[in-house]
Structures are given as C-alpha cells and as structure tokens.
Amino acid sequence: KQEVTQIPAALSVPEGENLVLNCSFTDSAIYNLQWFRQDPGKGLTSLLLIQSSQREQTSGRLNASLDKSSGRSTLYIAASQPGDSATYLCAVISSGAQKLVFGQGTRLTINP
Amino acid sequence: EAEVAQSPRYKITEKSQAVAFWCDPISGHATLYWYRQILGQGPELLVQFQDESVVDDSQLPKDRFSAERLKGVDSTLKIQPAELGDSAMYLCASKQGLNTEAFFGQGTRLTVV
C-alpha cells in the first residue's frame, strides 16, 4: 500500500527566502507525482505534474524534483512572498492504479 | 478556463438526514474522483469512476454512501443517513488520462449537527 509523507507539517519563514518542501513515498512504482496548493477552505490548485521519467519540472518560481528510486520529491520555492502562504500537498499515482494518494500537507506561512 | 464545478459550496444538515453533492468535471475527462478531506489532513479517496464505471470504491462506506455517474459526465455523491463524523470537505476531481494533471473543484464543506 502506497504511503506518502510530508515533512515538516508546518513551516514559517520570512519573505524573500528560498525554501524546500519535502515529500516521500514508500512504493517507487509510480506513474507520476503532482504538487498542489490549497488555500484555507478552498479546493486544490495544481502546481506541477512530474512524470515518472522526468527528474524535474519548473513553473515560474517553483521547481519540483523527483527521485523515484529513493521515493522522494522536493518542491523548491524561490524568493518567497506572503501570497505563497498556503498548504502544499503532494500526491502520487502508483502503477496499477489511477488514484492519487496524498500526503498530509505542509502548512507554509511567509511573514512580511 | 475549464473548471470542475461542485455544488453546493456549503451544506449544514442534521444527523440522520440525507445529503447530496453534485460534480461536473471538465469536458472530456473520463476519470472522476470523489475525495473526503478532514481538517488538517490530506484528501482520501472515496470513489473513482472511469466513464460511468466504478473503478475503486474500496474506501466508500457503502452502508450510508452512494455515488453514481450515470452518463459518464456529471456525478452525484449521496450520504444517508448523515452522521456527525461525516463533517468534512468533499472534493471532486477529474483527469483526462493516466499521465495528465488532475484538477479539483472548490469542494463542498459539510457540517453535520
């Protein structure tokens, strides 16, 4: 059974810092991994999708990496802004199934 | 820009009552998911459809929950009777194919009193 873990559960940093969010998964047989952002009381917004054959994916100030063999992904946020404050969730789709399995999320606060 | 539509956004119901949620996925998306998210936790799958067929409902409490996607387009999730522990955010998502992004709706916040 696939299990996804995100550490830390919460993170608070001053504006302008670069930061890294971590995601680990137990079964390396995955199709892809997707990072989401969730604002309080809202749905999930897709940030990046990384296919199993890719090592990284970039969108603006965001860069996601994937090391399938070690079961790890990181989301790098450059030059953080207060508007980046949200909960960040990673989800994997395992081979043989099409459901997304989520981590618990990292609650990020960027202080002005 | 195409979106996954969900209604209602908020629902308050008394325990033992019936409640229903509706989801309209992005046009052309064959896969539709219903997830439940308890505050402070990650979403957990309730049911997954491929077109009109159920692919995975292993975590759906079938004694009180039901889901349908009759024409392979929009979907309804029903709870009867609702229990206090059903209070959560119910999220619908859709995707076009295996290696494509999943897109989520804004969710329905259910409060059972």
GROMACS .gro file of C-alpha atoms in nm:
model
  225
    1LYS     CA    1   0.000   0.000   0.000
    2GLN     CA    2   0.139   0.337  -0.106
    3GLU     CA    3   0.205   0.582   0.179
    4VAL     CA    4   0.302   0.946   0.131
    5THR     CA    5   0.468   1.157   0.399
    6GLN     CA    6   0.533   1.530   0.402
    7ILE     CA    7   0.780   1.689   0.638
    8PRO     CA    8   0.762   1.937   0.800
    9ALA     CA    9   0.393   1.963   0.884
   10ALA     CA   10   0.428   2.340   0.919
   11LEU     CA   11   0.691   2.593   0.818
   12SER     CA   12   0.720   2.967   0.882
   13VAL     CA   13   0.983   3.179   0.704
   14PRO     CA   14   1.041   3.548   0.637
   15GLU     CA   15   0.955   3.694   0.299
   16GLY     CA   16   1.222   3.664   0.031
   17GLU     CA   17   1.373   3.336   0.148
   18ASN     CA   18   1.414   3.034  -0.076
   19LEU     CA   19   1.262   2.720   0.073
   20VAL     CA   20   1.221   2.348   0.013
   21LEU     CA   21   0.921   2.128   0.091
   22ASN     CA   22   0.968   1.754   0.112
   23CYS     CA   23   0.755   1.460   0.003
   24SER     CA   24   0.843   1.092   0.039
   25PHE     CA   25   0.658   0.782  -0.079
   26THR     CA   26   0.701   0.415   0.005
   27ASP     CA   27   0.639   0.247  -0.333
   28SER     CA   28   0.867   0.368  -0.613
   29ALA     CA   29   0.648   0.215  -0.885
   30ILE     CA   30   0.464   0.537  -0.971
   31TYR     CA   31   0.327   0.689  -1.291
   32ASN     CA   32   0.364   1.047  -1.179
   33LEU     CA   33   0.365   1.288  -0.886
   34GLN     CA   34   0.165   1.607  -0.859
   35TRP     CA   35   0.208   1.907  -0.628
   36PHE     CA   36  -0.095   2.110  -0.520
   37ARG     CA   37  -0.163   2.425  -0.327
   38GLN     CA   38  -0.467   2.463  -0.100
   39ASP     CA   39  -0.584   2.791   0.050
   40PRO     CA   40  -0.798   2.774   0.366
   41GLY     CA   41  -1.148   2.646   0.297
   42LYS     CA   42  -1.081   2.608  -0.074
   43GLY     CA   43  -1.017   2.328  -0.321
   44LEU     CA   44  -0.678   2.216  -0.452
   45THR     CA   45  -0.492   2.406  -0.722
   46SER     CA   46  -0.250   2.208  -0.936
   47LEU     CA   47   0.104   2.347  -0.936
   48LEU     CA   48   0.322   2.092  -1.114
   49LEU     CA   49   0.298   1.740  -1.254
   50ILE     CA   50   0.614   1.531  -1.284
   51GLN     CA   51   0.607   1.215  -1.490
   52SER     CA   52   0.799   0.912  -1.360
   53SER     CA   53   1.051   0.951  -1.643
   54GLN     CA   54   1.129   1.312  -1.551
   55ARG     CA   55   1.376   1.442  -1.294
   56GLU     CA   56   1.231   1.790  -1.252
   57GLN     CA   57   0.965   2.034  -1.363
   58THR     CA   58   0.960   2.413  -1.340
   59SER     CA   59   0.685   2.673  -1.334
   60GLY     CA   60   0.782   3.032  -1.257
   61ARG     CA   61   0.936   3.046  -0.908
   62LEU     CA   62   0.852   2.681  -0.844
   63ASN     CA   63   1.076   2.384  -0.920
   64ALA     CA   64   0.983   2.027  -0.837
   65SER     CA   65   1.226   1.739  -0.846
   66LEU     CA   66   1.165   1.366  -0.842
   67ASP     CA   67   1.397   1.084  -0.736
   68LYS     CA   68   1.183   0.779  -0.794
   69SER     CA   69   1.442   0.526  -0.681
   70SER     CA   70   1.469   0.685  -0.338
   71GLY     CA   71   1.098   0.765  -0.314
   72ARG     CA   72   1.143   1.140  -0.274
   73SER     CA   73   1.027   1.465  -0.427
   74THR     CA   74   1.102   1.823  -0.333
   75LEU     CA   75   0.924   2.147  -0.414
   76TYR     CA   76   1.157   2.446  -0.425
   77ILE     CA   77   1.004   2.791  -0.393
   78ALA     CA   78   1.232   3.081  -0.484
   79ALA     CA   79   1.205   3.432  -0.340
   80SER     CA   80   0.901   3.351  -0.125
   81GLN     CA   81   0.615   3.603  -0.098
   82PRO     CA   82   0.331   3.642   0.154
   83GLY     CA   83   0.092   3.527  -0.119
   84ASP     CA   84   0.268   3.190  -0.118
   85SER     CA   85   0.119   3.120   0.226
   86ALA     CA   86  -0.098   2.809   0.191
   87THR     CA   87  -0.093   2.435   0.249
   88TYR     CA   88   0.112   2.242  -0.006
   89LEU     CA   89   0.017   1.882  -0.081
   90CYS     CA   90   0.190   1.618  -0.288
   91ALA     CA   91   0.013   1.320  -0.441
   92VAL     CA   92   0.138   1.015  -0.628
   93ILE     CA   93  -0.032   0.787  -0.876
   94SER     CA   94   0.101   0.434  -0.845
   95SER     CA   95   0.142   0.187  -1.127
   96GLY     CA   96  -0.162  -0.035  -1.149
   97ALA     CA   97  -0.399   0.223  -1.003
   98GLN     CA   98  -0.511   0.568  -1.109
   99LYS     CA   99  -0.599   0.711  -0.772
  100LEU     CA  100  -0.398   0.995  -0.622
  101VAL     CA  101  -0.255   0.913  -0.281
  102PHE     CA  102  -0.190   1.228  -0.078
  103GLY     CA  103   0.044   1.330   0.196
  104GLN     CA  104  -0.082   1.524   0.497
  105GLY     CA  105   0.047   1.852   0.358
  106THR     CA  106   0.288   2.123   0.473
  107ARG     CA  107   0.130   2.444   0.602
  108LEU     CA  108   0.352   2.728   0.484
  109THR     CA  109   0.346   3.079   0.630
  110ILE     CA  110   0.551   3.358   0.472
  111ASN     CA  111   0.596   3.650   0.709
  112PRO     CA  112   0.620   4.003   0.560
  113GLU     CA  113  -1.053   2.826  -1.848
  114ALA     CA  114  -1.232   2.495  -1.789
  115GLU     CA  115  -1.307   2.411  -1.426
  116VAL     CA  116  -1.450   2.132  -1.218
  117ALA     CA  117  -1.783   2.257  -1.085
  118GLN     CA  118  -1.920   2.147  -0.748
  119SER     CA  119  -2.238   2.238  -0.564
  120PRO     CA  120  -2.333   2.333  -0.308
  121ARG     CA  121  -2.026   2.508  -0.164
  122TYR     CA  122  -2.155   2.472   0.190
  123LYS     CA  123  -2.410   2.240   0.347
  124ILE     CA  124  -2.535   2.214   0.704
  125THR     CA  125  -2.752   1.917   0.782
  126GLU     CA  126  -2.884   1.742   1.088
  127LYS     CA  127  -2.763   1.393   1.168
  128SER     CA  128  -2.978   1.115   1.023
  129GLN     CA  129  -3.080   1.336   0.731
  130ALA     CA  130  -2.990   1.271   0.368
  131VAL     CA  131  -2.749   1.495   0.179
  132ALA     CA  132  -2.628   1.502  -0.182
  133PHE     CA  133  -2.337   1.666  -0.359
  134TRP     CA  134  -2.300   1.730  -0.731
  135CYS     CA  135  -1.991   1.747  -0.950
  136ASP     CA  136  -1.948   1.842  -1.316
  137PRO     CA  137  -1.597   1.753  -1.437
  138ILE     CA  138  -1.400   1.923  -1.711
  139SER     CA  139  -1.544   1.829  -2.050
  140GLY     CA  140  -1.375   1.524  -2.198
  141HIS     CA  141  -1.228   1.400  -1.870
  142ALA     CA  142  -1.306   1.031  -1.841
  143THR     CA  143  -1.177   0.985  -1.487
  144LEU     CA  144  -1.370   1.137  -1.198
  145TYR     CA  145  -1.282   1.115  -0.828
  146TRP     CA  146  -1.460   1.194  -0.503
  147TYR     CA  147  -1.229   1.263  -0.209
  148ARG     CA  148  -1.302   1.346   0.155
  149GLN     CA  149  -1.073   1.576   0.348
  150ILE     CA  150  -1.088   1.614   0.723
  151LEU     CA  151  -0.949   1.943   0.854
  152GLY     CA  152  -0.571   1.930   0.881
  153GLN     CA  153  -0.535   1.608   0.684
  154GLY     CA  154  -0.474   1.510   0.324
  155PRO     CA  155  -0.766   1.409   0.099
  156GLU     CA  156  -0.865   1.042   0.099
  157LEU     CA  157  -1.031   0.867  -0.193
  158LEU     CA  158  -1.396   0.768  -0.158
  159VAL     CA  159  -1.472   0.657  -0.514
  160GLN     CA  160  -1.317   0.667  -0.860
  161PHE     CA  161  -1.505   0.645  -1.192
  162GLN     CA  162  -1.376   0.569  -1.538
  163ASP     CA  163  -1.655   0.697  -1.763
  164GLU     CA  164  -1.969   0.558  -1.598
  165SER     CA  165  -1.800   0.262  -1.431
  166VAL     CA  166  -1.675   0.246  -1.073
  167VAL     CA  167  -1.304   0.163  -1.070
  168ASP     CA  168  -1.236   0.188  -0.696
  169ASP     CA  169  -1.485   0.226  -0.414
  170SER     CA  170  -1.295   0.024  -0.157
  171GLN     CA  171  -1.294   0.312   0.096
  172LEU     CA  172  -1.657   0.416   0.041
  173PRO     CA  173  -1.877   0.338   0.347
  174LYS     CA  174  -2.138   0.162   0.139
  175ASP     CA  175  -2.390   0.128   0.419
  176ARG     CA  176  -2.454   0.503   0.403
  177PHE     CA  177  -2.270   0.644   0.099
  178SER     CA  178  -2.357   0.601  -0.268
  179ALA     CA  179  -2.217   0.753  -0.584
  180GLU     CA  180  -2.325   0.749  -0.944
  181ARG     CA  181  -2.213   0.882  -1.279
  182LEU     CA  182  -2.494   0.759  -1.499
  183LYS     CA  183  -2.397   0.906  -1.836
  184GLY     CA  184  -2.026   0.924  -1.770
  185VAL     CA  185  -2.034   1.301  -1.731
  186ASP     CA  186  -2.153   1.460  -1.406
  187SER     CA  187  -2.169   1.274  -1.078
  188THR     CA  188  -2.363   1.273  -0.752
  189LEU     CA  189  -2.242   1.160  -0.410
  190LYS     CA  190  -2.510   1.087  -0.150
  191ILE     CA  191  -2.499   1.024   0.222
  192GLN     CA  192  -2.797   0.874   0.402
  193PRO     CA  193  -2.817   0.894   0.696
  194ALA     CA  194  -2.556   1.157   0.775
  195GLU     CA  195  -2.352   1.115   1.094
  196LEU     CA  196  -2.158   1.372   1.297
  197GLY     CA  197  -1.831   1.215   1.180
  198ASP     CA  198  -1.917   1.289   0.818
  199SER     CA  199  -1.841   1.658   0.871
  200ALA     CA  200  -1.559   1.729   0.625
  201MET     CA  201  -1.472   1.884   0.289
  202TYR     CA  202  -1.588   1.674  -0.007
  203LEU     CA  203  -1.374   1.727  -0.314
  204CYS     CA  204  -1.436   1.625  -0.672
  205ALA     CA  205  -1.156   1.595  -0.926
  206SER     CA  206  -1.119   1.490  -1.288
  207LYS     CA  207  -0.843   1.400  -1.528
  208GLN     CA  208  -0.824   1.321  -1.896
  209GLY     CA  209  -0.577   1.034  -1.899
  210LEU     CA  210  -0.325   0.842  -1.691
  211ASN     CA  211  -0.034   1.080  -1.739
  212THR     CA  212  -0.227   1.407  -1.719
  213GLU     CA  213  -0.294   1.652  -1.439
  214ALA     CA  214  -0.583   1.605  -1.202
  215PHE     CA  215  -0.798   1.915  -1.149
  216PHE     CA  216  -1.006   1.973  -0.838
  217GLY     CA  217  -1.324   2.166  -0.776
  218GLN     CA  218  -1.374   2.413  -0.490
  219GLY     CA  219  -1.528   2.145  -0.272
  220THR     CA  220  -1.839   2.117  -0.058
  221ARG     CA  221  -1.795   2.188   0.311
  222LEU     CA  222  -2.038   1.962   0.500
  223THR     CA  223  -2.129   2.024   0.862
  224VAL     CA  224  -2.347   1.767   1.037
  225VAL     CA  225  -2.515   1.893   1.356
   0.00000   0.00000   0.00000
